Coordinates of C-alpha atoms and ligand atoms in Angstrom, one line a residue:
X92 CA 92.3 -23.7 -25.8
X93 CA 92.0 -26.1 -22.9
X94 CA 95.4 -27.2 -21.4
X95 CA 94.2 -30.4 -19.8
X96 CA 96.7 -32.2 -17.6
X97 CA 96.7 -36.0 -17.5
X98 CA 97.0 -38.4 -14.6
X99 CA 100.3 -40.3 -14.2
X100 CA 98.5 -43.3 -15.7
X101 CA 97.9 -41.3 -18.9
X102 CA 94.1 -41.1 -18.2
X103 CA 92.1 -37.9 -18.3
X104 CA 91.4 -36.3 -15.0
X105 CA 88.5 -37.4 -12.9
X106 CA 86.0 -34.7 -12.3
X107 CA 84.1 -33.4 -9.3
X108 CA 82.4 -30.1 -8.4
X109 CA 84.7 -29.0 -5.6
X110 CA 88.3 -29.9 -4.6
X111 CA 89.1 -29.1 -1.0
X112 CA 92.7 -29.1 0.1
X113 CA 93.2 -29.9 3.8
X114 CA 91.2 -32.0 6.4
X115 CA 91.4 -29.9 9.5
X116 CA 88.5 -28.0 11.1
X117 CA 88.1 -26.1 7.8
X118 CA 88.2 -28.9 5.3
X119 CA 85.9 -31.2 7.3
X120 CA 83.2 -28.7 7.7
X121 CA 83.5 -27.6 4.1
X122 CA 83.0 -31.2 2.9
X123 CA 79.9 -31.5 5.0
X124 CA 78.4 -28.3 3.6
X125 CA 79.3 -29.1 0.0
X126 CA 77.5 -32.4 0.3
X127 CA 74.6 -30.5 1.7
X128 CA 74.4 -28.6 -1.6
X129 CA 74.3 -31.9 -3.4
X130 CA 77.8 -31.3 -4.9
X131 CA 80.5 -33.9 -5.4
X132 CA 83.6 -33.0 -3.4
X133 CA 87.1 -34.5 -3.1
X134 CA 89.4 -33.7 -0.2
X135 CA 93.1 -34.1 -0.3
X136 CA 95.1 -34.2 2.9
X137 CA 98.9 -34.6 3.3
X138 CA 98.5 -36.2 6.8
X139 CA 97.5 -39.8 7.3
X140 CA 94.4 -38.7 9.3
X141 CA 92.0 -35.9 9.8
X142 CA 92.6 -33.1 12.4
X143 CA 95.1 -30.7 10.7
X144 CA 96.8 -28.7 13.5
X145 CA 95.7 -31.4 16.0
X146 CA 97.0 -34.2 13.9
X147 CA 100.5 -32.7 13.5
X148 CA 101.2 -30.9 16.7
X149 CA 101.5 -33.8 19.2
X150 CA 104.2 -32.3 21.4
X151 CA 103.8 -32.8 25.1
X152 CA 101.5 -30.2 26.6
X153 CA 99.8 -29.2 23.4
X154 CA 96.4 -27.9 24.1
X155 CA 93.9 -25.2 23.0
X156 CA 94.1 -21.7 24.6
X157 CA 90.5 -20.9 24.2
X158 CA 87.9 -22.7 26.4
X159 CA 87.0 -26.1 24.9
X160 CA 83.2 -25.4 24.5
X161 CA 84.0 -22.3 22.5
X162 CA 86.8 -23.9 20.4
X163 CA 84.4 -26.4 18.8
X164 CA 81.9 -26.5 16.0
X165 CA 78.5 -24.8 16.5
X166 CA 76.8 -26.0 13.2
X167 CA 75.2 -29.1 14.7
X168 CA 73.0 -29.2 17.8
X169 CA 73.3 -32.9 17.9
X170 CA 77.1 -32.8 17.9
X171 CA 77.1 -30.2 20.6
X172 CA 74.7 -32.3 22.7
X173 CA 76.6 -35.5 22.4
X174 CA 80.2 -34.4 22.9
X175 CA 81.6 -33.9 26.4
X176 CA 84.9 -32.0 27.0
X177 CA 86.8 -33.1 30.0
X178 CA 89.1 -30.1 30.6
X179 CA 88.6 -26.4 30.5
X180 CA 91.3 -26.2 27.8
X181 CA 91.3 -29.5 25.9
X182 CA 94.6 -31.2 25.2
X183 CA 95.7 -32.3 21.7
X184 CA 94.6 -36.0 22.1
X185 CA 91.1 -35.0 23.0
X186 CA 90.8 -32.4 20.2
X187 CA 92.0 -35.1 17.8
X188 CA 89.4 -37.5 19.1
X189 CA 86.8 -34.8 18.6
X190 CA 87.7 -34.3 15.0
X191 CA 87.8 -38.0 14.3
X192 CA 84.4 -38.3 15.9
X193 CA 83.2 -35.5 13.6
X194 CA 84.6 -37.3 10.5
X195 CA 82.8 -40.5 11.5
X196 CA 79.6 -38.9 12.6
X197 CA 79.1 -37.1 9.3
X198 CA 80.6 -40.0 7.3
X199 CA 83.3 -37.7 5.8
X200 CA 86.2 -40.1 5.3
X201 CA 84.9 -41.7 2.1
X202 CA 85.7 -38.5 0.2
X203 CA 89.1 -37.8 1.7
X204 CA 92.4 -39.0 0.2
X205 CA 95.0 -39.1 3.0
X206 CA 98.8 -39.0 2.6
X207 CA 98.1 -37.1 -0.6
X208 CA 99.7 -33.7 -1.1
X209 CA 98.3 -31.2 -3.6
X210 CA 101.3 -29.9 -5.6
X211 CA 99.6 -27.7 -8.1
X212 CA 96.2 -26.1 -9.0
X213 CA 95.9 -24.6 -12.4
X214 CA 92.9 -22.6 -13.8
X215 CA 92.0 -23.6 -17.3
X216 CA 90.4 -20.4 -18.7
X217 CA 88.7 -22.2 -21.7
X218 CA 86.7 -24.5 -19.5
X219 CA 86.7 -22.5 -16.3
X220 CA 87.9 -25.6 -14.4
X221 CA 90.7 -26.0 -11.9
X222 CA 93.1 -28.8 -12.6
X223 CA 94.4 -30.0 -9.3
X224 CA 97.4 -32.3 -9.2
X225 CA 98.7 -34.4 -6.3
X226 CA 102.1 -35.9 -5.4
X227 CA 100.5 -39.4 -6.2
X228 CA 100.2 -38.4 -9.8
X229 CA 96.4 -37.9 -9.7
X230 CA 94.8 -35.0 -11.5
X231 CA 91.3 -33.9 -10.7
X232 CA 89.3 -31.4 -12.6
X233 CA 86.8 -29.2 -10.6
X234 CA 84.8 -26.1 -11.0
X235 CA 85.7 -24.8 -7.5
X236 CA 88.9 -25.2 -5.5
X237 CA 88.9 -24.3 -1.8
X238 CA 92.2 -24.0 0.0
X239 CA 91.6 -25.2 3.6
X240 CA 95.3 -25.5 4.0
X241 CA 95.6 -23.8 7.4
X242 CA 97.3 -20.6 8.6
X243 CA 99.8 -22.5 10.8
X244 CA 100.5 -25.7 8.9
X245 CA 103.8 -25.1 7.1
X246 CA 106.6 -25.5 9.7
X247 CA 109.5 -23.1 9.7
X248 CA 112.2 -25.5 8.9
X249 CA 115.5 -25.2 10.9
X250 CA 118.5 -24.1 8.8
X251 CA 121.1 -23.9 11.5
X252 CA 124.7 -24.6 10.3
X253 CA 125.9 -28.0 11.3
X254 CA 122.3 -29.3 11.8
X255 CA 123.1 -32.6 10.0
X256 CA 126.1 -33.3 12.2
X257 CA 124.0 -33.6 15.4
X258 CA 124.2 -37.2 16.7
X259 CA 121.0 -37.2 18.8
X260 CA 117.4 -37.1 17.8
X261 CA 115.8 -33.8 16.7
X262 CA 112.1 -32.8 16.8
X263 CA 109.9 -30.0 15.4
X264 CA 106.9 -29.2 17.6
X265 CA 104.8 -28.9 14.4
X266 CA 105.8 -32.4 13.2
X267 CA 105.9 -34.3 16.4
X268 CA 106.2 -38.2 16.2
X269 CA 103.1 -40.2 16.8
X270 CA 104.7 -42.5 19.4
X271 CA 105.6 -41.0 22.8
X272 CA 109.0 -39.5 23.2
X273 CA 110.8 -40.3 26.5
X274 CA 113.2 -37.6 27.7
X275 CA 113.7 -39.2 31.1
X276 CA 117.2 -38.4 32.4
X277 CA 118.2 -36.8 29.0
X278 CA 119.8 -33.4 28.4
X279 CA 117.3 -31.6 26.2
X280 CA 117.7 -28.4 24.3
X281 CA 114.7 -26.4 23.1
X282 CA 115.0 -23.5 20.6
X283 CA 112.2 -21.0 20.8
X284 CA 109.9 -19.5 23.5
X285 CA 106.6 -19.1 21.6
X286 CA 103.4 -20.9 22.5
X287 CA 104.5 -24.3 21.3
X288 CA 107.8 -24.0 23.2
X289 CA 106.1 -22.7 26.4
X290 CA 103.5 -25.5 26.4
X291 CA 106.0 -28.3 25.6
X292 CA 108.8 -27.2 27.9
X293 CA 106.4 -26.9 30.9
X294 CA 105.8 -30.6 30.5
X295 CA 109.3 -31.7 29.5
X296 CA 111.0 -29.9 32.4
X297 CA 109.4 -32.4 34.8
X298 CA 110.9 -35.3 32.8
X299 CA 114.2 -34.3 31.4
X300 CA 117.5 -34.7 33.3
X301 CA 118.3 -31.1 32.2
X302 CA 116.4 -28.7 30.0
X303 CA 118.3 -25.8 28.2
X304 CA 115.9 -23.2 26.9
X305 CA 117.4 -21.1 24.1
X306 CA 115.5 -17.8 24.1
X307 CA 115.9 -15.2 21.4
X308 CA 112.9 -13.1 22.3
X309 CA 110.9 -13.5 25.5
X310 CA 107.1 -13.8 25.1
X311 CA 104.3 -12.6 27.4
X312 CA 102.5 -15.5 28.9
X313 CA 99.4 -15.6 31.0
X314 CA 98.0 -18.5 33.1
X315 CA 95.3 -20.7 31.7
X316 CA 94.1 -22.0 35.1
X317 CA 93.3 -25.3 33.4
X318 CA 91.6 -28.1 35.2
X319 CA 88.6 -30.5 34.7
X320 CA 85.7 -28.7 33.0
X321 CA 83.4 -27.1 35.6
X322 CA 80.0 -28.9 35.6
X323 CA 78.4 -25.5 36.2
X324 CA 79.9 -24.3 32.9
X325 CA 78.5 -27.4 31.1
X326 CA 75.1 -26.9 32.6
X327 CA 75.1 -23.1 31.8
X328 CA 76.1 -23.9 28.2
X329 CA 73.2 -26.4 27.9
X330 CA 70.8 -23.5 28.6
X331 CA 72.6 -20.5 27.2
X332 CA 75.0 -22.0 24.6
X333 CA 73.2 -20.6 21.6
X334 CA 73.3 -17.1 23.1
X335 CA 77.0 -17.4 23.8
X336 CA 77.7 -18.7 20.3
X337 CA 75.9 -15.7 18.8
X338 CA 77.8 -13.3 21.1
X339 CA 81.1 -14.9 20.0
X340 CA 80.1 -14.4 16.3
X341 CA 79.5 -10.7 16.9
X342 CA 82.5 -10.1 19.2
X343 CA 85.9 -8.7 18.5
X344 CA 87.9 -12.0 18.9
X345 CA 85.2 -14.7 18.5
X346 CA 85.3 -15.5 22.2
X347 CA 82.1 -15.1 24.3
X348 CA 83.9 -15.5 27.6
X349 CA 85.9 -12.3 27.1
X350 CA 83.6 -9.5 28.1
X351 CA 84.0 -6.4 26.0
X352 CA 84.9 -3.2 27.9
X353 CA 84.8 0.4 27.0
X354 CA 87.0 1.4 30.0
X355 CA 90.3 3.0 29.2
X356 CA 93.4 2.0 31.2
X357 CA 94.5 5.6 31.4
X358 CA 91.2 6.7 32.8
X359 CA 91.5 4.4 35.8
X360 CA 93.5 5.1 38.9
X361 CA 96.5 2.9 39.6
X362 CA 94.5 1.0 42.2
X363 CA 91.5 0.4 39.9
X364 CA 93.8 -0.7 37.1
X365 CA 95.6 -3.2 39.3
X366 CA 92.2 -4.6 40.5
X367 CA 91.0 -5.1 36.9
X368 CA 94.3 -6.8 35.9
X369 CA 94.2 -9.0 38.9
X370 CA 90.6 -10.0 38.2
X371 CA 91.5 -10.8 34.6
X372 CA 94.6 -12.7 35.6
X373 CA 92.5 -14.8 38.0
X374 CA 90.0 -15.5 35.2
X375 CA 92.8 -16.9 33.1
X376 CA 93.5 -17.1 29.3
X377 CA 93.2 -14.1 27.0
X378 CA 91.1 -12.1 29.5
X379 CA 94.2 -10.0 30.5
X380 CA 94.8 -8.9 26.9
X381 CA 91.3 -7.4 26.7
X382 CA 91.3 -5.8 30.2
X383 CA 91.0 -2.2 28.8
X384 CA 89.8 -0.9 25.5
X385 CA 93.0 1.1 24.8
X386 CA 95.7 -1.6 25.4
X387 CA 96.2 -2.5 21.8
X388 CA 96.1 1.1 20.5
X389 CA 97.7 3.4 23.1
X390 CA 101.4 2.9 24.0
X391 CA 100.9 4.4 27.5
X392 CA 97.9 2.1 28.2
X393 CA 99.8 -0.8 26.8
X394 CA 102.7 -0.1 29.2
X395 CA 100.4 -0.6 32.2
X396 CA 99.5 -4.1 31.0
X397 CA 103.2 -4.8 30.3
X398 CA 104.2 -3.6 33.7
X399 CA 101.6 -5.7 35.4
X400 CA 102.8 -8.9 33.7
X401 CA 106.4 -8.0 34.3
X402 CA 105.6 -7.8 38.1
X403 CA 103.9 -11.2 37.9
X404 CA 107.1 -12.6 36.3
X405 CA 109.3 -11.1 39.0
X406 CA 106.9 -12.5 41.6
X407 CA 107.1 -16.0 40.3
X408 CA 110.7 -16.4 39.2
X409 CA 113.1 -16.5 42.1
X410 CA 116.4 -15.7 40.4
X411 CA 116.1 -11.9 39.6
X412 CA 118.5 -12.2 36.6
X413 CA 116.4 -14.9 35.0
X414 CA 113.2 -13.0 35.7
X415 CA 114.6 -9.9 34.0
X416 CA 115.6 -12.0 31.0
X417 CA 112.1 -13.4 30.7
X418 CA 110.4 -10.0 30.6
X419 CA 109.7 -8.8 27.1
X420 CA 111.0 -5.3 26.4
X421 CA 111.2 -4.8 22.6
X422 CA 107.6 -4.8 21.6
X423 CA 104.2 -3.8 23.1
X424 CA 102.2 -6.3 25.2
X425 CA 99.9 -8.5 23.2
X426 CA 101.4 -7.6 19.8
X427 CA 102.9 -11.0 19.5
X428 CA 100.3 -13.7 20.1
X429 CA 99.9 -14.0 23.9
X430 CA 100.9 -17.4 25.3
X431 CA 98.5 -19.2 27.7
X432 CA 100.4 -21.5 30.1
X433 CA 100.2 -23.9 32.9
X434 CA 103.1 -23.2 35.1
X435 CA 105.5 -21.8 32.6
X436 CA 107.4 -19.2 34.6
X437 CA 107.6 -21.6 37.5
X438 CA 109.8 -24.1 35.6
X439 CA 112.7 -21.5 35.9
X440 CA 112.8 -22.2 39.6
X441 CA 113.7 -25.8 39.0
X442 CA 117.4 -26.7 39.3
X443 CA 117.3 -28.7 36.1
X444 CA 116.2 -25.8 33.8
X445 CA 118.6 -23.2 32.4
X446 CA 117.5 -20.2 30.4
X447 CA 120.1 -19.3 27.7
X448 CA 119.9 -15.9 26.1
X449 CA 120.6 -16.3 22.4
X450 CA 119.7 -12.6 21.7
X451 CA 122.9 -11.3 23.3
X452 CA 125.0 -14.4 22.3
X453 CA 123.4 -15.9 19.1
X454 CA 123.3 -19.5 18.1
X455 CA 126.4 -20.1 15.9
X456 CA 126.0 -23.7 15.0
X457 CA 124.6 -27.1 15.9
X458 CA 127.5 -29.5 16.7
X459 CA 127.6 -33.3 16.9
X460 CA 127.0 -33.1 20.6
X461 CA 124.8 -30.0 21.0
X462 CA 124.8 -26.4 20.2
X463 CA 127.3 -23.6 20.1
X464 CA 126.4 -20.0 20.9
X465 CA 128.6 -16.9 20.9
X466 CA 128.9 -17.5 24.7
X467 CA 129.9 -21.2 24.6
X468 CA 129.0 -24.9 24.1
X469 CA 125.9 -26.6 25.4
X470 CA 125.9 -30.4 25.3
X471 CA 122.5 -32.0 24.8
X472 CA 121.2 -35.5 24.0
X473 CA 118.1 -34.2 22.1
X474 CA 117.1 -31.0 20.3
X475 CA 113.6 -29.6 19.9
X476 CA 112.9 -26.9 17.3
X477 CA 109.9 -24.9 18.5
X478 CA 110.6 -22.3 15.9
X479 CA 107.1 -21.8 14.5
X480 CA 105.5 -21.6 11.1
X481 CA 105.6 -19.9 7.7
X482 CA 102.3 -18.5 8.8
X483 CA 99.2 -17.6 6.7
X484 CA 100.8 -17.8 3.3
X485 CA 103.2 -20.7 3.8
X486 CA 100.9 -23.6 2.9
X487 CA 99.5 -21.7 -0.1
X488 CA 103.1 -20.8 -1.3
X489 CA 104.0 -24.5 -1.3
X490 CA 101.4 -25.2 -3.9
X491 CA 101.9 -24.1 -7.5
X492 CA 98.7 -22.1 -7.8
X493 CA 98.1 -20.5 -11.3
X494 CA 95.2 -18.3 -12.2
X495 CA 94.3 -16.4 -15.4
X496 CA 97.1 -16.1 -17.9
X497 CA 99.2 -18.6 -15.9
X498 CA 99.8 -16.1 -13.2
X499 CA 101.3 -17.7 -10.2
X500 CA 99.8 -16.7 -6.8
X501 CA 103.3 -16.7 -5.4
X502 CA 104.4 -14.1 -7.9
X503 CA 101.3 -12.0 -7.4
X504 CA 101.9 -12.1 -3.6
X505 CA 105.7 -11.5 -3.9
X506 CA 105.3 -8.2 -2.0
X507 CA 102.7 -9.6 0.4
X508 CA 99.3 -11.3 0.1
X509 CA 96.5 -9.5 -1.7
X510 CA 93.0 -10.7 -1.3
X511 CA 89.4 -9.4 -1.1
X512 CA 88.1 -10.1 2.3
X513 CA 90.7 -12.9 2.7
X514 CA 88.4 -15.1 0.7
X515 CA 89.5 -14.7 -2.9
X516 CA 92.4 -13.1 -4.9
X517 CA 91.8 -11.2 -8.2
X518 CA 92.9 -13.3 -11.2
X519 CA 92.1 -16.6 -9.5
X520 CA 88.4 -17.3 -10.3
X521 CA 86.5 -19.8 -8.3
X522 CA 89.4 -20.3 -5.9
X523 CA 88.4 -19.7 -2.3
X524 CA 90.6 -19.5 0.8
X525 CA 89.4 -20.3 4.3
X526 CA 90.7 -17.8 6.9
X527 CA 93.0 -16.4 4.3
X528 CA 95.2 -13.3 4.8
X529 CA 93.1 -10.2 5.0
X530 CA 90.5 -11.9 7.3
X531 CA 90.5 -12.0 11.2
X532 CA 91.7 -15.6 11.2
X533 CA 94.6 -15.9 13.6
X534 CA 93.5 -12.9 15.6
X535 CA 90.3 -14.8 16.5
X536 CA 88.9 -18.0 17.9
X537 CA 89.6 -19.8 14.7
X538 CA 86.6 -22.1 14.8
X539 CA 84.2 -19.1 14.7
X540 CA 86.1 -17.6 11.8
X541 CA 86.3 -21.0 10.0
X542 CA 82.5 -21.6 10.3
X543 CA 81.8 -18.1 9.1
X544 CA 84.0 -18.5 6.0
X545 CA 82.7 -22.0 5.2
X546 CA 79.1 -20.8 5.5
X547 CA 79.8 -17.7 3.3
X548 CA 81.5 -19.9 0.6
X549 CA 78.6 -22.3 0.7
X550 CA 76.0 -19.6 0.3
X551 CA 78.1 -18.1 -2.5
X552 CA 78.3 -21.3 -4.5
X553 CA 74.6 -21.8 -4.0
X554 CA 74.0 -18.3 -5.3
X555 CA 76.1 -19.0 -8.4
X556 CA 74.4 -22.4 -9.1
X557 CA 71.0 -21.0 -8.6
X558 CA 71.6 -18.4 -11.3
X559 CA 73.6 -20.6 -13.7
X560 CA 76.7 -18.5 -13.1
X561 CA 79.9 -20.3 -14.0
X562 CA 82.7 -18.0 -12.7
X563 CA 83.2 -15.7 -9.8
X564 CA 86.3 -13.5 -9.2
X565 CA 87.3 -10.7 -6.9
X566 CA 87.7 -7.5 -8.8
X567 CA 91.1 -5.7 -8.7
X568 CA 89.4 -2.5 -7.4
X569 CA 87.7 -4.3 -4.5
X570 CA 90.9 -6.1 -3.6
X571 CA 93.0 -2.9 -3.7
X572 CA 90.5 -1.1 -1.5
X573 CA 90.4 -4.0 0.9
X574 CA 94.1 -4.4 1.2
X575 CA 94.4 -0.6 1.9
X576 CA 91.7 -1.0 4.5
X577 CA 93.5 -4.0 6.2
X578 CA 96.7 -2.0 6.4
X579 CA 95.0 1.2 7.5
X580 CA 93.3 -0.6 10.4
X581 CA 96.5 -2.4 11.4
X582 CA 98.3 0.9 11.5
X583 CA 95.8 2.3 14.0
X584 CA 97.1 -0.4 16.4
X585 CA 100.4 -1.2 18.1
X586 CA 100.5 -4.6 16.3
X587 CA 102.9 -3.6 13.5
X588 CA 105.5 -2.6 16.1
X589 CA 106.4 -6.2 16.9
X590 CA 108.5 -8.4 14.7
X591 CA 105.9 -11.2 14.7
X592 CA 104.8 -13.9 12.5
X593 CA 101.6 -11.9 11.9
X594 CA 104.0 -9.7 9.8
X595 CA 106.0 -12.5 8.3
X596 CA 109.0 -11.2 10.3
X597 CA 110.0 -14.7 11.5
X598 CA 110.8 -16.0 8.0
X599 CA 113.9 -14.5 6.4
X600 CA 113.1 -12.7 3.1
X601 CA 109.3 -12.7 3.7
X602 CA 107.8 -9.3 2.9
X603 CA 106.9 -7.4 6.1
X604 CA 103.1 -7.0 5.7
X605 CA 100.5 -7.3 8.5
X606 CA 98.5 -10.2 7.2
X607 CA 95.4 -10.7 9.4
X608 CA 92.5 -8.3 9.6
X609 CA 92.4 -6.6 12.9
X610 CA 89.0 -4.9 12.5
X611 CA 87.2 -7.6 14.6
X612 CA 85.2 -10.8 13.9
X613 CA 81.8 -9.1 14.3
X614 CA 82.4 -6.1 12.0
X615 CA 84.1 -8.3 9.5
X616 CA 81.2 -10.7 9.4
X617 CA 78.8 -7.7 8.8
X618 CA 81.0 -6.6 5.9
X619 CA 80.9 -10.1 4.4
X620 CA 77.2 -10.4 4.8
X621 CA 76.6 -6.9 3.3
X622 CA 78.8 -7.8 0.3
X623 CA 76.6 -11.0 -0.2
X624 CA 73.3 -9.2 0.2
X625 CA 74.4 -6.7 -2.5
X626 CA 74.8 -9.6 -5.0
X627 CA 78.4 -10.2 -4.1
X628 CA 79.6 -6.6 -4.5
X629 CA 83.3 -6.3 -5.4
X630 CA 83.2 -9.7 -7.2
X631 CA 82.7 -10.2 -11.0
X632 CA 80.1 -12.9 -11.6
X633 CA 79.8 -14.4 -15.1
X634 CA 77.8 -17.1 -16.8
X635 CA 80.4 -17.6 -19.5
X636 CA 83.6 -19.7 -19.1
X637 CA 86.6 -17.9 -20.3
X638 CA 85.2 -14.5 -19.5
Ligands
FAD8 P1 94.8 -26.9 9.8 O1 94.3 -27.5 11.0 O2 96.2 -26.3 9.8 O3 94.6 -28.0 8.6 C1 95.1 -27.7 7.3 C2 95.4 -29.1 6.7 O4 95.8 -28.9 5.4 C3 96.6 -29.8 7.4 O5 96.2 -31.0 7.9 C4 97.6 -29.9 6.2 O6 98.3 -31.2 6.3 C5 96.7 -29.8 5.0 N1 97.5 -29.3 3.9 C6 98.1 -28.2 3.8 N2 98.7 -28.1 2.5 C7 98.3 -29.2 1.9 C8 98.6 -29.7 0.5 N3 99.3 -29.0 -0.3 N4 98.0 -30.9 0.2 C9 97.3 -31.6 1.1 N5 97.1 -31.2 2.3 C10 97.6 -30.0 2.7 N6 93.6 -21.5 17.1 C11 92.7 -21.1 18.0 O7 91.8 -20.4 17.7 N7 92.9 -21.4 19.3 C12 93.9 -22.2 19.7 O8 94.0 -22.5 20.9 C13 94.8 -22.7 18.8 N8 95.9 -23.4 19.1 C14 96.8 -23.8 18.2 C15 97.9 -24.6 18.6 C16 98.8 -25.0 17.7 C17 100.0 -25.8 18.1 C18 98.8 -24.5 16.4 C19 99.9 -24.8 15.4 C20 97.7 -23.7 16.0 C21 96.7 -23.4 16.9 N9 95.6 -22.6 16.5 C22 94.7 -22.2 17.4 C23 95.3 -22.3 15.1 C24 94.8 -23.6 14.4 O9 95.6 -23.8 13.3 C25 93.3 -23.4 14.1 O10 92.6 -23.2 15.3 C26 92.6 -24.5 13.3 O11 92.9 -25.8 13.8 C27 92.9 -24.5 11.8 O12 92.1 -25.4 11.1 P2 92.3 -25.5 9.5 O13 91.5 -26.7 9.1 O14 92.0 -24.2 8.9 O15 93.9 -25.7 9.3
NAP9 P1 106.2 -18.8 17.2 O1 105.3 -18.1 18.1 O2 106.6 -18.3 15.9 O3 107.6 -19.0 18.1 C1 108.8 -19.5 17.6 C2 109.9 -19.2 18.6 O4 111.1 -19.7 18.0 C3 110.1 -17.8 18.9 O5 110.5 -17.7 20.2 C4 111.3 -17.4 18.0 O6 112.0 -16.3 18.4 C5 112.1 -18.7 18.0 N1 112.9 -18.8 16.9 C6 112.6 -19.0 15.6 N2 113.7 -19.1 14.8 C7 114.8 -19.0 15.6 C8 116.2 -19.0 15.5 N3 116.7 -19.2 14.2 N4 117.0 -18.9 16.5 C9 116.4 -18.7 17.8 N5 115.1 -18.7 18.0 C10 114.3 -18.8 17.0 O7 105.8 -20.4 16.9 P2 104.9 -21.3 17.8 O8 105.3 -21.3 19.2 O9 104.9 -22.6 17.1 O10 103.5 -20.7 17.8 C11 102.9 -20.3 16.5 C12 101.4 -19.9 16.8 O11 100.7 -21.1 16.8 C13 101.1 -19.3 18.1 O12 101.4 -17.9 18.1 C14 99.6 -19.6 18.2 O13 98.9 -18.8 17.4 C15 99.6 -21.0 17.7 N6 99.8 -21.9 18.9 C16 98.9 -21.9 19.9 C17 99.1 -22.7 21.0 C18 98.1 -22.7 22.1 O14 98.4 -22.3 23.1 N7 96.9 -23.2 21.8 C19 100.2 -23.5 21.1 C20 101.1 -23.5 20.0 C21 100.9 -22.7 19.0 P3 111.8 -14.8 17.9 O15 110.5 -14.4 18.6 O16 113.0 -14.1 18.3 O17 111.6 -14.9 16.4

């Protein structure tokens, strides 16, 4: 029997072919592709505008850490021809302008409901329709539901004791205000030393009266060498862009600029190794992380990269005690997401910046005037929480998603996410995820992975429609085998050795499971294409609702 929900007005749900949740890079491209199939689609977005990550993360210094021309859509020649990036690594305002331009250029806004949060998505087995409900009381019925909710969109909320007693303003990097924040002359405290913290404090150090950096775990950071985009790069991309795009799609991390190498760190002499690392350091960005083929799998090889960066830190930071505190020691190099900075270590040479070690003397409480650690009191006028996200599963877990038999996705994933290819989860028919757990997602240039998923989902829906198939669902067997494969591949690397957000280790109580697929963007794409070419092997396809 159909269990149809009603709108808050008492009316029956409106209907469309596809509901898309989220209007970031994923949701925008999906809407465009769904329209291309002649389908009706509705997009719901919690924010007041498009952009996703680049709508919410407006903290000073926010910018991409993959070169701009690679971190952009490749699906439209015209779009690529008309858009000009100004910097090697575009800053947040420019990325947001780009996504607004995309929304206008492809006339996307008319199908997007802003400031509307999806609160539940329930599969009605009798009709094989998803009933999607929003916080505005609207219910929409759709055959397909696609979660384009983002891997890093659910902020890790601060829960420090005494938080509400603080008299000054507080900020979360993932929910930064739209109006500029002036820290001139202020004592500012920032908690965290991940990418968001590193980018923001590098800017804020130049403005604040004093900046206290509360560090629990140091991060490896490598220089971006940012600047105006090189006209030679623009000219080269005009001629060879299509080749680079294809190389990125078949590469390990979705980045054409990172040249693959077969060379092993341990096969090279000390001198050769140093030369390679220096060359990669000079190149900037993630190049250092891919300097040798064995860095992410062999502890001894990894130690050579770690030692190289440690030496760099010692060379930049003048106070030896501060330098030692900034050098990571508890996890292999690159097993937490590498940070890409513009003068990060240099800020610790400023007289107005103090590094506070909250690993040896943990934060005890926020006080009305600042923060108390086991070592003492720190008075600040403003506090910034750069404490990250409930990554990969957080946004999905905040929606009440129910599949066959009323099964809640959250319950099914209580011991960690389970998907087939990071695209679907057994028991949740016609529900797709973009860059879901079990796909390369956050280990890649996300735009390459997003386009691949959106294209695959589009082809899949076209396949179903062309054959009058109503329902598609991952089989439990295919899912079990994929989950085992994802874990097996992760275990051949050093990644699981770090208490990172890749493992959910940053969120108390979250199961410790390595969530992204570390097998590489190219091989993963091949696997997805192979599955499709075999008539969607590992998925059950049916023409009957309720099957
Ligand atoms: P998002 O951009 O996260 O968009 C998801 C949208 O869904 C959000 O707008 C959110 O409001 C909305 N949403 C979620 N739940 C609901 C709901 N229940 N109802 C309605 N709306 C909902 N990746 C890279 O590859 N390179 C980078 O340099 C890089 N830099 C980053 C910098 C920061 C600060 C962060 C946080 C992430 C960065 N990432 C980077 C990852 C980045 O998230 C992706 O590159 C990409 O922007 C993701 O796009 P998306 O559309 O999949 O998700
Ligand atoms: P993050 O990497 O998870 O860093 C959070 C920081 O907060 C860590 O240093 C963490 O310390 C600290 N922290 C969390 N809770 C704490 C507590 N209770 N007490 C003290 N310290 C605490 O989050 P993020 O910096 O927002 O970055 C998340 C991801 O977004 C990145 O890894 C990257 O993928 C993406 N990103 C990219 C860019 C870019 O350069 N383009 C910029 C920002 C974000 P512990 O390590 O000890 O937990």
